N, CA and C atoms as an extended XYZ file, in Angstrom:
393
Properties=species:S:1:pos:R:3:atomname:S:1:resname:S:1:resid:I:1 pbc="F F F"
N       206.742       45.396     -171.755 N   MET     1
C       207.528       44.189     -171.840 CA  MET     1
C       206.827       43.215     -172.768 C   MET     1
N       207.582       42.665     -173.683 N   GLY     2
C       206.947       41.788     -174.651 CA  GLY     2
C       205.856       42.559     -175.360 C   GLY     2
N       204.705       41.947     -175.520 N   ASN     3
C       203.553       42.634     -176.115 CA  ASN     3
C       202.548       43.041     -175.051 C   ASN     3
N       202.902       42.913     -173.801 N   ARG     4
C       201.997       43.182     -172.687 CA  ARG     4
C       202.182       44.616     -172.208 C   ARG     4
N       201.072       45.275     -171.931 N   GLU     5
C       201.112       46.620     -171.359 CA  GLU     5
C       200.568       46.565     -169.943 C   GLU     5
N       201.205       47.334     -169.058 N   TRP     6
C       200.735       47.480     -167.693 CA  TRP     6
C       200.514       48.953     -167.424 C   TRP     6
N       199.561       49.225     -166.564 N   ARG     7
C       199.368       50.590     -166.092 CA  ARG     7
C       200.094       50.686     -164.760 C   ARG     7
N       200.864       51.735     -164.603 N   ALA     8
C       201.624       51.917     -163.370 CA  ALA     8
C       201.057       53.096     -162.587 C   ALA     8
N       200.908       52.896     -161.301 N   LEU     9
C       200.529       53.975     -160.402 CA  LEU     9
C       201.782       54.783     -160.098 C   LEU     9
N       201.709       56.087     -160.236 N   ILE    10
C       202.823       56.960     -159.877 CA  ILE    10
C       202.671       57.310     -158.401 C   ILE    10
N       203.692       56.967     -157.611 N   ASP    11
C       203.648       57.219     -156.171 CA  ASP    11
C       204.877       58.028     -155.765 C   ASP    11
N       204.709       59.342     -155.690 N   SER    12
C       205.834       60.226     -155.357 CA  SER    12
C       206.255       60.097     -153.894 C   SER    12
N       205.506       59.342     -153.107 N   GLY    13
C       205.875       59.106     -151.715 CA  GLY    13
C       206.639       57.815     -151.510 C   GLY    13
N       206.782       57.021     -152.565 N   ALA    14
C       207.514       55.752     -152.476 CA  ALA    14
C       208.931       55.943     -153.001 C   ALA    14
N       209.909       55.521     -152.239 N   MET    15
C       211.302       55.660     -152.666 CA  MET    15
C       211.665       54.643     -153.747 C   MET    15
N       211.000       53.484     -153.747 N   SER    16
C       211.297       52.403     -154.686 CA  SER    16
C       210.065       52.069     -155.509 C   SER    16
N       210.272       51.230     -156.520 N   SER    17
C       209.182       50.800     -157.397 CA  SER    17
C       208.826       49.347     -157.090 C   SER    17
N       207.553       49.006     -157.287 N   PHE    18
C       207.056       47.701     -156.868 CA  PHE    18
C       206.128       47.094     -157.918 C   PHE    18
N       206.034       45.773     -157.886 N   ILE    19
C       205.029       45.034     -158.654 CA  ILE    19
C       204.415       43.996     -157.719 C   ILE    19
N       203.236       43.485     -158.101 N   ASN    20
C       202.619       42.446     -157.283 CA  ASN    20
C       202.978       41.058     -157.831 C   ASN    20
N       202.529       40.026     -157.141 N   ARG    21
C       202.861       38.651     -157.521 CA  ARG    21
C       202.357       38.310     -158.923 C   ARG    21
N       201.140       38.713     -159.275 N   ASN    22
C       200.597       38.387     -160.599 CA  ASN    22
C       201.419       39.025     -161.713 C   ASN    22
N       201.826       40.265     -161.511 N   THR    23
C       202.667       40.937     -162.510 CA  THR    23
C       203.998       40.207     -162.631 C   THR    23
N       204.593       39.828     -161.480 N   TRP    24
C       205.853       39.086     -161.520 CA  TRP    24
C       205.684       37.788     -162.301 C   TRP    24
N       204.606       37.054     -162.068 N   LYS    25
C       204.392       35.777     -162.759 CA  LYS    25
C       204.304       35.985     -164.272 C   LYS    25
N       203.658       37.059     -164.706 N   GLU    26
C       203.578       37.348     -166.144 CA  GLU    26
C       204.949       37.704     -166.707 C   GLU    26
N       205.722       38.486     -165.961 N   ILE    27
C       207.075       38.844     -166.398 CA  ILE    27
C       207.952       37.597     -166.450 C   ILE    27
N       207.782       36.728     -165.466 N   GLU    28
C       208.565       35.488     -165.413 CA  GLU    28
C       208.331       34.639     -166.667 C   GLU    28
N       207.087       34.594     -167.138 N   LYS    29
C       206.762       33.835     -168.358 CA  LYS    29
C       207.485       34.391     -169.579 C   LYS    29
N       207.754       35.692     -169.581 N   LEU    30
C       208.459       36.319     -170.704 CA  LEU    30
C       209.956       35.998     -170.690 C   LEU    30
N       210.428       35.482     -169.568 N   ARG    31
C       211.840       35.096     -169.408 CA  ARG    31
C       212.794       36.268     -169.638 C   ARG    31
N       212.423       37.431     -169.123 N   VAL    32
C       213.279       38.617     -169.261 CA  VAL    32
C       213.886       39.052     -167.928 C   VAL    32
N       213.528       38.363     -166.847 N   ALA    33
C       214.048       38.743     -165.534 CA  ALA    33
C       214.042       37.534     -164.610 C   ALA    33
N       214.972       37.558     -163.666 N   ARG    34
C       215.026       36.533     -162.622 CA  ARG    34
C       214.788       37.202     -161.276 C   ARG    34
N       214.030       36.513     -160.452 N   LEU    35
C       213.757       37.029     -159.111 CA  LEU    35
C       214.966       36.782     -158.213 C   LEU    35
N       215.456       37.842     -157.606 N   GLN    36
C       216.525       37.741     -156.611 CA  GLN    36
C       215.849       37.815     -155.247 C   GLN    36
N       215.751       36.677     -154.541 N   PRO    37
C       215.032       36.652     -153.262 CA  PRO    37
C       215.620       37.624     -152.244 C   PRO    37
N       214.743       38.188     -151.431 N   THR    38
C       215.152       39.078     -150.343 CA  THR    38
C       214.323       38.753     -149.105 C   THR    38
N       214.741       39.264     -147.992 N   GLN    39
C       214.008       39.114     -146.732 CA  GLN    39
C       213.602       40.488     -146.203 C   GLN    39
N       213.340       41.421     -147.097 N   LEU    40
C       213.041       42.795     -146.706 CA  LEU    40
C       211.567       42.985     -146.388 C   LEU    40
N       211.290       44.027     -145.632 N   LYS    41
C       209.917       44.458     -145.368 CA  LYS    41
C       209.854       45.948     -145.627 C   LYS    41
N       208.665       46.406     -145.962 N   VAL    42
C       208.466       47.820     -146.241 CA  VAL    42
C       207.163       48.256     -145.570 C   VAL    42
N       207.101       49.506     -145.176 N   THR    43
C       205.867       50.060     -144.627 CA  THR    43
C       205.096       50.698     -145.774 C   THR    43
N       203.858       50.251     -145.974 N   VAL    44
C       203.036       50.765     -147.073 CA  VAL    44
C       202.230       51.970     -146.611 C   VAL    44
N       201.514       52.587     -147.543 N   ALA    45
C       200.835       53.863     -147.302 CA  ALA    45
C       199.910       53.854     -146.083 C   ALA    45
N       199.227       52.732     -145.828 N   ASP    46
C       198.299       52.696     -144.692 CA  ASP    46
C       198.985       52.322     -143.374 C   ASP    46
N       200.320       52.232     -143.385 N   GLY    47
C       201.069       51.962     -142.167 CA  GLY    47
C       201.371       50.499     -141.899 C   GLY    47
N       200.771       49.606     -142.685 N   ARG    48
C       201.037       48.176     -142.502 CA  ARG    48
C       202.434       47.825     -143.005 C   ARG    48
N       202.945       46.715     -142.502 N   SER    49
C       204.226       46.192     -142.963 CA  SER    49
C       203.946       45.150     -144.048 C   SER    49
N       204.699       45.207     -145.138 N   ALA    50
C       204.520       44.255     -146.237 CA  ALA    50
C       205.858       43.591     -146.537 C   ALA    50
N       205.803       42.291     -146.796 N   LYS    51
C       207.010       41.527     -147.093 CA  LYS    51
C       207.369       41.668     -148.568 C   LYS    51
N       208.646       41.912     -148.831 N   ILE    52
C       209.169       41.926     -150.199 CA  ILE    52
C       209.799       40.562     -150.429 C   ILE    52
N       209.310       39.814     -151.418 N   ILE    53
C       209.832       38.465     -151.641 CA  ILE    53
C       211.055       38.451     -152.548 C   ILE    53
N       211.315       39.557     -153.219 N   GLY    54
C       212.490       39.616     -154.083 CA  GLY    54
C       212.483       40.872     -154.921 C   GLY    54
N       213.513       40.986     -155.741 N   GLN    55
C       213.578       42.117     -156.665 CA  GLN    55
C       213.976       41.608     -158.037 C   GLN    55
N       213.572       42.373     -159.056 N   ILE    56
C       213.912       42.039     -160.431 CA  ILE    56
C       214.440       43.284     -161.128 C   ILE    56
N       215.205       43.063     -162.157 N   THR    57
C       215.642       44.121     -163.055 CA  THR    57
C       215.201       43.684     -164.437 C   THR    57
N       214.447       44.538     -165.134 N   CYS    58
C       213.918       44.120     -166.428 CA  CYS    58
C       213.784       45.303     -167.384 C   CYS    58
N       213.776       44.990     -168.679 N   PRO    59
C       213.629       46.043     -169.683 CA  PRO    59
C       212.163       46.432     -169.835 C   PRO    59
N       211.911       47.717     -169.944 N   VAL    60
C       210.552       48.208     -170.191 CA  VAL    60
C       210.615       49.331     -171.219 C   VAL    60
N       209.496       49.550     -171.861 N   ILE    61
C       209.357       50.676     -172.780 CA  ILE    61
C       208.311       51.602     -172.184 C   ILE    61
N       208.695       52.847     -171.960 N   VAL    62
C       207.780       53.854     -171.419 CA  VAL    62
C       207.777       55.031     -172.374 C   VAL    62
N       206.615       55.324     -172.920 N   ASN    63
C       206.472       56.456     -173.832 CA  ASN    63
C       207.496       56.397     -174.973 C   ASN    63
N       207.746       55.181     -175.459 N   GLY    64
C       208.665       54.985     -176.576 CA  GLY    64
C       210.121       54.862     -176.193 C   GLY    64
N       210.474       55.172     -174.959 N   GLY    65
C       211.863       55.059     -174.507 CA  GLY    65
C       212.112       53.721     -173.840 C   GLY    65
N       213.291       53.173     -174.057 N   ARG    66
C       213.658       51.879     -173.465 CA  ARG    66
C       214.487       52.110     -172.209 C   ARG    66
N       214.104       51.401     -171.147 N   TYR    67
C       214.763       51.553     -169.857 CA  TYR    67
C       214.977       50.182     -169.228 C   TYR    67
N       215.969       50.101     -168.363 N   ILE    68
C       216.161       48.929     -167.517 CA  ILE    68
C       215.774       49.388     -166.113 C   ILE    68
N       214.686       48.814     -165.584 N   LEU    69
C       214.147       49.258     -164.296 CA  LEU    69
C       214.222       48.153     -163.256 C   LEU    69
N       214.306       48.566     -161.994 N   LYS    70
C       214.325       47.626     -160.878 CA  LYS    70
C       212.991       47.721     -160.138 C   LYS    70
N       212.426       46.550     -159.833 N   PHE    71
C       211.177       46.477     -159.082 CA  PHE    71
C       211.336       45.510     -157.919 C   PHE    71
N       210.725       45.854     -156.785 N   HIS    72
C       210.607       44.938     -155.657 CA  HIS    72
C       209.239       44.271     -155.791 C   HIS    72
N       209.171       42.991     -155.436 N   VAL    73
C       207.925       42.233     -155.565 CA  VAL    73
C       207.260       42.114     -154.197 C   VAL    73
N       206.079       42.723     -154.081 N   ILE    74
C       205.240       42.605     -152.890 CA  ILE    74
C       204.027       41.780     -153.314 C   ILE    74
N       203.912       40.545     -152.824 N   PRO    75
C       202.866       39.641     -153.310 CA  PRO    75
C       201.458       40.234     -153.320 C   PRO    75
N       201.062       40.898     -152.247 N   ASP    76
C       199.677       41.357     -152.115 CA  ASP    76
C       199.468       42.821     -152.467 C   ASP    76
N       200.390       43.405     -153.205 N   LEU    77
C       200.235       44.795     -153.627 CA  LEU    77
C       198.969       44.930     -154.471 C   LEU    77
N       198.148       45.937     -154.194 N   ASN    78
C       196.903       46.120     -154.944 CA  ASN    78
C       197.143       46.496     -156.397 C   ASN    78
N       198.186       47.254     -156.650 N   GLU    79
C       198.484       47.718     -158.009 CA  GLU    79
C       199.324       46.688     -158.749 C   GLU    79
N       199.154       46.625     -160.079 N   GLU    80
C       200.013       45.754     -160.889 CA  GLU    80
C       201.459       46.225     -160.818 C   GLU    80
N       201.614       47.543     -160.897 N   MET    81
C       202.937       48.147     -160.957 CA  MET    81
C       202.855       49.524     -160.315 C   MET    81
N       203.873       49.867     -159.539 N   LEU    82
C       203.915       51.156     -158.873 CA  LEU    82
C       205.284       51.773     -159.139 C   LEU    82
N       205.292       52.957     -159.739 N   PHE    83
C       206.539       53.680     -159.992 CA  PHE    83
C       206.828       54.592     -158.810 C   PHE    83
N       207.939       54.332     -158.120 N   GLY    84
C       208.393       55.179     -157.032 CA  GLY    84
C       209.398       56.200     -157.541 C   GLY    84
N       209.981       56.934     -156.611 N   ILE    85
C       210.907       58.008     -156.969 CA  ILE    85
C       212.091       57.498     -157.782 C   ILE    85
N       212.577       56.279     -157.483 N   ASP    86
C       213.722       55.748     -158.235 CA  ASP    86
C       213.425       55.701     -159.729 C   ASP    86
N       212.264       55.184     -160.086 N   THR    87
C       211.876       55.089     -161.495 CA  THR    87
C       211.498       56.451     -162.054 C   THR    87
N       210.805       57.261     -161.274 N   LEU    88
C       210.409       58.584     -161.757 CA  LEU    88
C       211.629       59.423     -162.114 C   LEU    88
N       212.700       59.303     -161.318 N   LYS    89
C       213.938       60.020     -161.628 CA  LYS    89
C       214.570       59.466     -162.899 C   LYS    89
N       214.604       58.146     -163.019 N   GLN    90
C       215.213       57.524     -164.194 CA  GLN    90
C       214.468       57.904     -165.474 C   GLN    90
N       213.149       58.032     -165.387 N   LEU    91
C       212.327       58.398     -166.544 CA  LEU    91
C       212.274       59.907     -166.754 C   LEU    91
N       212.906       60.656     -165.860 N   ASN    92
C       212.845       62.115     -165.881 CA  ASN    92
C       211.389       62.584     -165.928 C   ASN    92
N       210.594       61.993     -165.054 N   CYS    93
C       209.164       62.278     -165.001 CA  CYS    93
C       208.928       63.619     -164.312 C   CYS    93
N       208.034       64.406     -164.891 N   GLN    94
C       207.657       65.690     -164.318 CA  GLN    94
C       206.190       65.618     -163.918 C   GLN    94
N       205.934       65.886     -162.653 N   LEU    95
C       204.564       65.862     -162.145 CA  LEU    95
C       204.073       67.290     -161.989 C   LEU    95
N       202.934       67.581     -162.570 N   ASP    96
C       202.337       68.910     -162.484 CA  ASP    96
C       201.010       68.758     -161.750 C   ASP    96
N       201.045       69.004     -160.433 N   PHE    97
C       199.843       68.822     -159.634 CA  PHE    97
C       198.807       69.905     -159.901 C   PHE    97
N       199.229       71.069     -160.367 N   GLY    98
C       198.288       72.130     -160.721 CA  GLY    98
C       197.408       71.721     -161.892 C   GLY    98
N       198.022       71.119     -162.889 N   GLN    99
C       197.286       70.669     -164.078 CA  GLN    99
C       196.844       69.211     -163.964 C   GLN    99
N       197.323       68.522     -162.906 N   MET   100
C       197.031       67.101     -162.686 CA  MET   100
C       197.484       66.243     -163.870 C   MET   100
N       198.709       66.477     -164.325 N   ILE   101
C       199.274       65.676     -165.409 CA  ILE   101
C       200.706       65.276     -165.052 C   ILE   101
N       201.158       64.232     -165.711 N   SER   102
C       202.561       63.826     -165.577 CA  SER   102
C       203.151       63.731     -166.973 C   SER   102
N       204.437       64.026     -167.060 N   ARG   103
C       205.126       63.974     -168.351 CA  ARG   103
C       206.388       63.144     -168.200 C   ARG   103
N       206.666       62.345     -169.215 N   VAL   104
C       207.925       61.622     -169.312 CA  VAL   104
C       208.615       62.173     -170.538 C   VAL   104
N       209.914       62.472     -170.411 N   ASN   105
C       210.627       62.999     -171.574 CA  ASN   105
C       210.311       62.178     -172.806 C   ASN   105
N       209.958       62.863     -173.871 N   GLU   106
C       209.670       62.158     -175.111 CA  GLU   106
C       210.979       61.769     -175.755 C   GLU   106
N       211.080       60.504     -176.089 N   ILE   107
C       212.296       59.973     -176.685 CA  ILE   107
C       211.927       59.338     -178.010 C   ILE   107
N       212.611       59.741     -179.071 N   GLU   108
C       212.363       59.118     -180.363 CA  GLU   108
C       213.046       57.770     -180.384 C   GLU   108
N       212.297       56.741     -180.684 N   ASP   109
C       212.839       55.391     -180.730 CA  ASP   109
C       212.023       54.609     -181.742 C   ASP   109
N       212.594       54.392     -182.914 N   SER   110
C       211.857       53.721     -183.979 CA  SER   110
C       212.119       52.225     -184.004 C   SER   110
N       212.891       51.710     -183.038 N   ARG   111
C       213.187       50.276     -183.019 CA  ARG   111
C       211.939       49.485     -182.653 C   ARG   111
N       211.934       48.226     -183.091 N   GLU   112
C       210.841       47.319     -182.757 CA  GLU   112
C       210.961       46.896     -181.288 C   GLU   112
N       209.851       46.495     -180.661 N   PRO   113
C       209.927       46.003     -179.284 CA  PRO   113
C       210.872       44.805     -179.182 C   PRO   113
N       211.498       44.644     -178.023 N   LEU   114
C       212.429       43.549     -177.801 CA  LEU   114
C       211.705       42.225     -177.635 C   LEU   114
N       212.279       41.148     -178.181 N   THR   115
C       211.776       39.803     -177.899 CA  THR   115
C       212.312       39.401     -176.534 C   THR   115
N       211.823       38.294     -175.995 N   GLY   116
C       212.294       37.826     -174.695 CA  GLY   116
C       213.799       37.630     -174.667 C   GLY   116
N       214.360       36.986     -175.696 N   GLU   117
C       215.801       36.731     -175.746 CA  GLU   117
C       216.587       38.033     -175.906 C   GLU   117
N       216.091       38.956     -176.735 N   GLN   118
C       216.771       40.241     -176.906 CA  GLN   118
C       216.782       41.018     -175.591 C   GLN   118
N       215.663       40.983     -174.887 N   ALA   119
C       215.574       41.688     -173.606 CA  ALA   119
C       216.554       41.091     -172.602 C   ALA   119
N       216.639       39.761     -172.583 N   LYS   120
C       217.564       39.085     -171.674 CA  LYS   120
C       219.000       39.502     -171.978 C   LYS   120
N       219.360       39.537     -173.254 N   GLN   121
C       220.707       39.938     -173.650 CA  GLN   121
C       220.966       41.401     -173.290 C   GLN   121
N       219.946       42.249     -173.447 N   THR   122
C       220.086       43.660     -173.090 CA  THR   122
C       220.365       43.808     -171.602 C   THR   122
N       219.618       43.084     -170.776 N   ILE   123
C       219.825       43.143     -169.328 CA  ILE   123
C       221.231       42.681     -168.984 C   ILE   123
N       221.639       41.535     -169.544 N   GLU   124
C       222.971       41.012     -169.241 CA  GLU   124
C       224.045       42.011     -169.647 C   GLU   124
N       223.877       42.631     -170.803 N   SER   125
C       224.838       43.620     -171.282 CA  SER   125
C       224.874       44.831     -170.355 C   SER   125
N       223.695       45.324     -169.957 N   GLU   126
C       223.610       46.482     -169.067 CA  GLU   126
C       224.215       46.169     -167.700 C   GLU   126
N       223.949       44.967     -167.196 N   MET   127
C       224.471       44.590     -165.888 CA  MET   127
C       225.994       44.503     -165.929 C   MET   127
N       226.563       43.947     -167.000 N   LYS   128
C       228.019       43.841     -167.124 CA  LYS   128
C       228.660       45.216     -167.164 C   LYS   128
N       228.013       46.159     -167.831 N   SER   129
C       228.599       47.493     -167.959 CA  SER   129
C       228.560       48.270     -166.646 C   SER   129
N       227.741       47.830     -165.699 N   GLN   130
C       227.657       48.520     -164.415 CA  GLN   130
C       228.697       48.022     -163.424 C   GLN   130
N       229.334       46.897     -163.699 N   PHE   131
C       230.296       46.314     -162.754 CA  PHE   131
C       231.685       46.297     -163.313 C   PHE   131
């Protein structure tokens, strides 16, 4: 997003994708997503309950491919970003535990990265086409 890169933890046991509060604050500064407040809770890997303060939909570039992804915001999440099954399916990610590697379909995309305003317009366009 923008010129910022994040490392995402791949979690094949998580049904959804998540970001922490600091990651959300950085995304918010880019003005490419709005937080939709929620009152949800989720059980994390160690069995604790964690509050989800909202969800966002934002444009990201992964391995050269452009995607519109949804993330739930868990304030105290240890990871900056966590890709759950929803995102792994969207990215057509292949996990090879024998070789300990993951692959995302390679997509040729020679376009320049989106500016904040371009990303906002892309999201609005994508959201309109879904309804």
